[in-house]
PDB file of C-alpha atoms in Angstrom:
ATOM      1  CA  UNK I   1     -69.192  64.472 -49.617  1.00  0.00           C
ATOM      2  CA  UNK I   2     -70.989  62.501 -52.324  1.00  0.00           C
ATOM      3  CA  UNK I   3     -68.181  62.760 -54.458  1.00  0.00           C
ATOM      4  CA  UNK I   4     -65.751  61.864 -51.671  1.00  0.00           C
ATOM      5  CA  UNK I   5     -67.806  58.711 -50.651  1.00  0.00           C
ATOM      6  CA  UNK I   6     -67.658  57.560 -54.454  1.00  0.00           C
ATOM      7  CA  UNK I   7     -63.690  58.081 -54.294  1.00  0.00           C
ATOM      8  CA  UNK I   8     -63.485  56.011 -51.304  1.00  0.00           C
ATOM      9  CA  UNK I   9     -65.493  53.524 -52.412  1.00  0.00           C
ATOM     10  CA  UNK I  10     -63.842  53.204 -55.844  1.00  0.00           C
ATOM     11  CA  UNK I  11     -60.432  53.241 -53.966  1.00  0.00           C
ATOM     12  CA  UNK I  12     -61.404  50.118 -51.605  1.00  0.00           C
ATOM     13  CA  UNK I  13     -62.477  48.260 -54.843  1.00  0.00           C
ATOM     14  CA  UNK I  14     -59.256  49.083 -56.375  1.00  0.00           C
ATOM     15  CA  UNK I  15     -56.202  46.611 -56.293  1.00  0.00           C
ATOM     16  CA  UNK I  16     -53.142  47.967 -54.484  1.00  0.00           C
ATOM     17  CA  UNK I  17     -50.909  47.845 -57.455  1.00  0.00           C
ATOM     18  CA  UNK I  18     -52.889  50.192 -59.325  1.00  0.00           C
ATOM     19  CA  UNK I  19     -52.991  52.600 -56.649  1.00  0.00           C
ATOM     20  CA  UNK I  20     -49.377  52.708 -55.620  1.00  0.00           C
ATOM     21  CA  UNK I  21     -46.786  54.196 -57.882  1.00  0.00           C
ATOM     22  CA  UNK I  22     -44.643  50.857 -57.614  1.00  0.00           C
ATOM     23  CA  UNK I  23     -41.398  52.117 -58.886  1.00  0.00           C
ATOM     24  CA  UNK I  24     -41.155  54.893 -56.427  1.00  0.00           C
ATOM     25  CA  UNK I  25     -42.252  52.272 -53.732  1.00  0.00           C
ATOM     26  CA  UNK I  26     -39.598  50.186 -54.782  1.00  0.00           C
ATOM     27  CA  UNK I  27     -36.903  53.021 -54.674  1.00  0.00           C
ATOM     28  CA  UNK I  28     -38.109  53.900 -51.190  1.00  0.00           C
ATOM     29  CA  UNK I  29     -37.849  50.548 -49.839  1.00  0.00           C
ATOM     30  CA  UNK I  30     -34.574  49.783 -51.224  1.00  0.00           C
ATOM     31  CA  UNK I  31     -33.345  53.005 -49.714  1.00  0.00           C
ATOM     32  CA  UNK I  32     -34.703  51.660 -46.417  1.00  0.00           C
ATOM     33  CA  UNK I  33     -33.166  48.085 -46.834  1.00  0.00           C
ATOM     34  CA  UNK I  34     -29.682  49.683 -47.289  1.00  0.00           C
ATOM     35  CA  UNK I  35     -30.454  51.865 -44.277  1.00  0.00           C
ATOM     36  CA  UNK I  36     -31.528  49.234 -41.950  1.00  0.00           C
ATOM     37  CA  UNK I  37     -30.573  45.841 -43.155  1.00  0.00           C
ATOM     38  CA  UNK I  38     -34.291  44.789 -42.375  1.00  0.00           C
ATOM     39  CA  UNK I  39     -36.010  43.089 -45.583  1.00  0.00           C
ATOM     40  CA  UNK I  40     -39.106  44.466 -46.560  1.00  0.00           C
ATOM     41  CA  UNK I  41     -41.888  43.834 -49.389  1.00  0.00           C
ATOM     42  CA  UNK I  42     -45.716  45.104 -50.261  1.00  0.00           C
ATOM     43  CA  UNK I  43     -47.931  42.176 -50.717  1.00  0.00           C
ATOM     44  CA  UNK I  44     -51.424  42.611 -52.050  1.00  0.00           C
ATOM     45  CA  UNK I  45     -54.322  40.857 -50.606  1.00  0.00           C
ATOM     46  CA  UNK I  46     -54.458  38.174 -53.224  1.00  0.00           C
ATOM     47  CA  UNK I  47     -50.556  37.407 -52.177  1.00  0.00           C
ATOM     48  CA  UNK I  48     -49.077  38.924 -55.176  1.00  0.00           C
ATOM     49  CA  UNK I  49     -45.636  40.421 -54.324  1.00  0.00           C
ATOM     50  CA  UNK I  50     -45.660  44.003 -55.532  1.00  0.00           C
ATOM     51  CA  UNK I  51     -42.418  45.226 -54.228  1.00  0.00           C
ATOM     52  CA  UNK I  52     -39.658  43.556 -52.415  1.00  0.00           C
ATOM     53  CA  UNK I  53     -35.951  44.411 -51.235  1.00  0.00           C
ATOM     54  CA  UNK I  54     -33.451  42.194 -49.183  1.00  0.00           C
ATOM     55  CA  UNK I  55     -35.536  39.119 -49.587  1.00  0.00           C
ATOM     56  CA  UNK I  56     -33.269  36.016 -49.174  1.00  0.00           C
ATOM     57  CA  UNK I  57     -31.943  33.590 -51.736  1.00  0.00           C
ATOM     58  CA  UNK I  58     -32.410  30.967 -48.927  1.00  0.00           C
ATOM     59  CA  UNK I  59     -36.341  31.325 -49.342  1.00  0.00           C
ATOM     60  CA  UNK I  60     -36.141  31.813 -53.057  1.00  0.00           C
ATOM     61  CA  UNK I  61     -33.905  28.601 -53.677  1.00  0.00           C
ATOM     62  CA  UNK I  62     -35.160  26.414 -50.891  1.00  0.00           C
ATOM     63  CA  UNK I  63     -38.115  27.395 -48.869  1.00  0.00           C
ATOM     64  CA  UNK I  64     -40.564  28.554 -51.532  1.00  0.00           C
ATOM     65  CA  UNK I  65     -39.958  25.702 -53.891  1.00  0.00           C
ATOM     66  CA  UNK I  66     -40.031  23.115 -51.194  1.00  0.00           C
ATOM     67  CA  UNK I  67     -43.737  21.771 -50.829  1.00  0.00           C
ATOM     68  CA  UNK I  68     -43.206  20.966 -47.039  1.00  0.00           C
ATOM     69  CA  UNK I  69     -41.651  24.207 -46.099  1.00  0.00           C
ATOM     70  CA  UNK I  70     -43.398  26.315 -48.452  1.00  0.00           C
ATOM     71  CA  UNK I  71     -47.051  25.548 -47.495  1.00  0.00           C
ATOM     72  CA  UNK I  72     -46.158  26.976 -44.112  1.00  0.00           C
ATOM     73  CA  UNK I  73     -44.726  30.376 -45.695  1.00  0.00           C
ATOM     74  CA  UNK I  74     -46.432  33.941 -44.798  1.00  0.00           C
ATOM     75  CA  UNK I  75     -46.972  34.719 -48.345  1.00  0.00           C
ATOM     76  CA  UNK I  76     -49.068  31.398 -48.781  1.00  0.00           C
ATOM     77  CA  UNK I  77     -51.180  32.419 -45.590  1.00  0.00           C
ATOM     78  CA  UNK I  78     -51.788  35.934 -47.028  1.00  0.00           C
ATOM     79  CA  UNK I  79     -52.772  34.520 -50.260  1.00  0.00           C
ATOM     80  CA  UNK I  80     -55.409  32.214 -48.367  1.00  0.00           C
ATOM     81  CA  UNK I  81     -56.576  35.538 -46.501  1.00  0.00           C
ATOM     82  CA  UNK I  82     -57.377  37.210 -49.503  1.00  0.00           C
ATOM     83  CA  UNK I  83     -59.215  34.520 -51.438  1.00  0.00           C
ATOM     84  CA  UNK I  84     -61.135  32.446 -48.791  1.00  0.00           C
ATOM     85  CA  UNK I  85     -62.687  35.778 -46.846  1.00  0.00           C
ATOM     86  CA  UNK I  86     -60.741  35.087 -43.882  1.00  0.00           C
ATOM     87  CA  UNK I  87     -60.215  38.440 -41.658  1.00  0.00           C
ATOM     88  CA  UNK I  88     -56.833  39.407 -40.947  1.00  0.00           C
ATOM     89  CA  UNK I  89     -56.595  40.031 -37.209  1.00  0.00           C
ATOM     90  CA  UNK I  90     -57.064  43.704 -36.110  1.00  0.00           C
ATOM     91  CA  UNK I  91     -54.857  46.512 -37.195  1.00  0.00           C
ATOM     92  CA  UNK I  92     -51.699  45.000 -35.558  1.00  0.00           C
ATOM     93  CA  UNK I  93     -48.809  43.623 -37.005  1.00  0.00           C
ATOM     94  CA  UNK I  94     -48.685  39.746 -37.063  1.00  0.00           C
ATOM     95  CA  UNK I  95     -45.511  37.953 -36.603  1.00  0.00           C
ATOM     96  CA  UNK I  96     -44.973  34.695 -37.885  1.00  0.00           C
ATOM     97  CA  UNK I  97     -41.887  32.370 -37.493  1.00  0.00           C
ATOM     98  CA  UNK I  98     -41.815  29.837 -40.261  1.00  0.00           C
ATOM     99  CA  UNK I  99     -40.850  26.329 -39.749  1.00  0.00           C
ATOM    100  CA  UNK I 100     -37.405  27.119 -40.894  1.00  0.00           C
ATOM    101  CA  UNK I 101     -36.906  29.658 -38.120  1.00  0.00           C
ATOM    102  CA  UNK I 102     -36.974  32.762 -40.000  1.00  0.00           C
ATOM    103  CA  UNK I 103     -38.920  35.429 -38.599  1.00  0.00           C
ATOM    104  CA  UNK I 104     -41.575  37.255 -40.802  1.00  0.00           C
ATOM    105  CA  UNK I 105     -43.752  40.063 -39.836  1.00  0.00           C
ATOM    106  CA  UNK I 106     -47.120  41.160 -41.799  1.00  0.00           C
ATOM    107  CA  UNK I 107     -48.337  45.018 -40.894  1.00  0.00           C
ATOM    108  CA  UNK I 108     -51.654  45.539 -42.606  1.00  0.00           C
ATOM    109  CA  UNK I 109     -52.013  48.577 -45.451  1.00  0.00           C
ATOM    110  CA  UNK I 110     -55.663  49.800 -44.640  1.00  0.00           C
ATOM    111  CA  UNK I 111     -57.546  52.408 -45.792  1.00  0.00           C
ATOM    112  CA  UNK I 112     -61.096  53.404 -44.278  1.00  0.00           C
ATOM    113  CA  UNK I 113     -60.453  49.904 -42.193  1.00  0.00           C
ATOM    114  CA  UNK I 114     -60.303  47.881 -45.380  1.00  0.00           C
ATOM    115  CA  UNK I 115     -57.394  45.989 -45.980  1.00  0.00           C
ATOM    116  CA  UNK I 116     -55.561  46.626 -49.258  1.00  0.00           C
ATOM    117  CA  UNK I 117     -52.222  44.906 -48.402  1.00  0.00           C
ATOM    118  CA  UNK I 118     -49.488  44.223 -46.400  1.00  0.00           C
ATOM    119  CA  UNK I 119     -46.093  45.513 -45.547  1.00  0.00           C
ATOM    120  CA  UNK I 120     -43.992  42.746 -45.080  1.00  0.00           C
ATOM    121  CA  UNK I 121     -40.993  42.655 -42.723  1.00  0.00           C
ATOM    122  CA  UNK I 122     -39.090  39.493 -42.861  1.00  0.00           C
ATOM    123  CA  UNK I 123     -36.852  36.751 -43.929  1.00  0.00           C
ATOM    124  CA  UNK I 124     -34.687  37.648 -41.076  1.00  0.00           C
ATOM    125  CA  UNK I 125     -33.502  36.206 -37.586  1.00  0.00           C
ATOM    126  CA  UNK I 126     -33.792  37.637 -34.020  1.00  0.00           C
ATOM    127  CA  UNK I 127     -30.907  35.891 -33.185  1.00  0.00           C
ATOM    128  CA  UNK I 128     -27.721  33.830 -34.566  1.00  0.00           C
ATOM    129  CA  UNK I 129     -28.967  30.780 -36.302  1.00  0.00           C
ATOM    130  CA  UNK I 130     -29.010  27.508 -34.740  1.00  0.00           C
ATOM    131  CA  UNK I 131     -26.814  25.780 -37.197  1.00  0.00           C
ATOM    132  CA  UNK I 132     -27.630  22.066 -36.192  1.00  0.00           C
ATOM    133  CA  UNK I 133     -31.289  22.797 -36.756  1.00  0.00           C
ATOM    134  CA  UNK I 134     -30.547  24.082 -40.176  1.00  0.00           C
ATOM    135  CA  UNK I 135     -28.387  21.234 -40.934  1.00  0.00           C
ATOM    136  CA  UNK I 136     -30.959  18.758 -39.766  1.00  0.00           C
ATOM    137  CA  UNK I 137     -33.573  20.563 -41.982  1.00  0.00           C
ATOM    138  CA  UNK I 138     -31.374  20.338 -44.867  1.00  0.00           C
ATOM    139  CA  UNK I 139     -30.982  16.715 -44.502  1.00  0.00           C
ATOM    140  CA  UNK I 140     -34.757  16.185 -43.890  1.00  0.00           C
ATOM    141  CA  UNK I 141     -35.732  18.286 -47.025  1.00  0.00           C
ATOM    142  CA  UNK I 142     -33.120  16.862 -48.912  1.00  0.00           C
ATOM    143  CA  UNK I 143     -31.084  20.594 -49.488  1.00  0.00           C
ATOM    144  CA  UNK I 144     -27.523  20.868 -50.759  1.00  0.00           C
ATOM    145  CA  UNK I 145     -26.185  21.168 -47.011  1.00  0.00           C
ATOM    146  CA  UNK I 146     -23.298  23.369 -47.938  1.00  0.00           C
ATOM    147  CA  UNK I 147     -25.182  25.685 -49.897  1.00  0.00           C
ATOM    148  CA  UNK I 148     -28.074  25.739 -47.369  1.00  0.00           C
ATOM    149  CA  UNK I 149     -25.890  26.577 -44.476  1.00  0.00           C
ATOM    150  CA  UNK I 150     -24.070  29.274 -46.657  1.00  0.00           C
ATOM    151  CA  UNK I 151     -27.116  30.831 -47.351  1.00  0.00           C
ATOM    152  CA  UNK I 152     -28.652  30.763 -43.624  1.00  0.00           C
ATOM    153  CA  UNK I 153     -25.460  32.743 -42.752  1.00  0.00           C
ATOM    154  CA  UNK I 154     -26.446  35.093 -44.967  1.00  0.00           C
ATOM    155  CA  UNK I 155     -29.914  35.848 -43.201  1.00  0.00           C
ATOM    156  CA  UNK I 156     -29.744  39.062 -41.339  1.00  0.00           C
ATOM    157  CA  UNK I 157     -30.158  38.871 -37.425  1.00  0.00           C
ATOM    158  CA  UNK I 158     -31.847  41.712 -36.255  1.00  0.00           C
ATOM    159  CA  UNK I 159     -32.643  41.843 -32.493  1.00  0.00           C
ATOM    160  CA  UNK I 160     -36.198  41.525 -31.422  1.00  0.00           C
ATOM    161  CA  UNK I 161     -35.994  45.164 -30.074  1.00  0.00           C
ATOM    162  CA  UNK I 162     -34.732  46.783 -33.311  1.00  0.00           C
ATOM    163  CA  UNK I 163     -37.469  45.178 -35.154  1.00  0.00           C
ATOM    164  CA  UNK I 164     -40.100  46.120 -32.932  1.00  0.00           C
ATOM    165  CA  UNK I 165     -38.762  49.773 -33.049  1.00  0.00           C
ATOM    166  CA  UNK I 166     -38.815  49.426 -37.021  1.00  0.00           C
ATOM    167  CA  UNK I 167     -42.509  48.349 -36.844  1.00  0.00           C
ATOM    168  CA  UNK I 168     -43.457  50.925 -34.551  1.00  0.00           C
ATOM    169  CA  UNK I 169     -42.507  53.812 -36.833  1.00  0.00           C
ATOM    170  CA  UNK I 170     -44.552  52.000 -39.571  1.00  0.00           C
ATOM    171  CA  UNK I 171     -47.425  51.200 -37.643  1.00  0.00           C
ATOM    172  CA  UNK I 172     -48.283  54.816 -37.027  1.00  0.00           C
ATOM    173  CA  UNK I 173     -51.873  55.638 -37.798  1.00  0.00           C
ATOM    174  CA  UNK I 174     -52.738  58.852 -39.771  1.00  0.00           C
TER     175      UNK I 174
END
């Protein structure tokens, strides 16, 4: 029992990237992305993206690089949770709809009730995009409207019910 406690304490102090086999996790998430069309990632509590698949060029090229839009991003929220001592809310998934209208869901990765990271599901839409909203955002943020609207059209549309079923599977606690 003493050895088990030492092992658990050591694991809780370890960073997620040192615990997971990241190449294998990448393979698994890539396969899941191909099967479901739902973008995924694993993020540690410092906000470092360890594995990602299906993430949108829209976010990479525009949202993450724009200070006004990027500061409201889920990844920035995760970084703040890990560095300023804030608690993540419970064991449940947390849904974020960013200012740009994209859906992001964070599901805690826990060990012995300690947060190690998050399964990130997101950069998707629950319904087809409101093109006028995104055209206005492109103008407000001085994005190239033609490229921006093309990238909006590439964002996967996943009905809320399908996303919730997907989430329910991954939220099973053992």
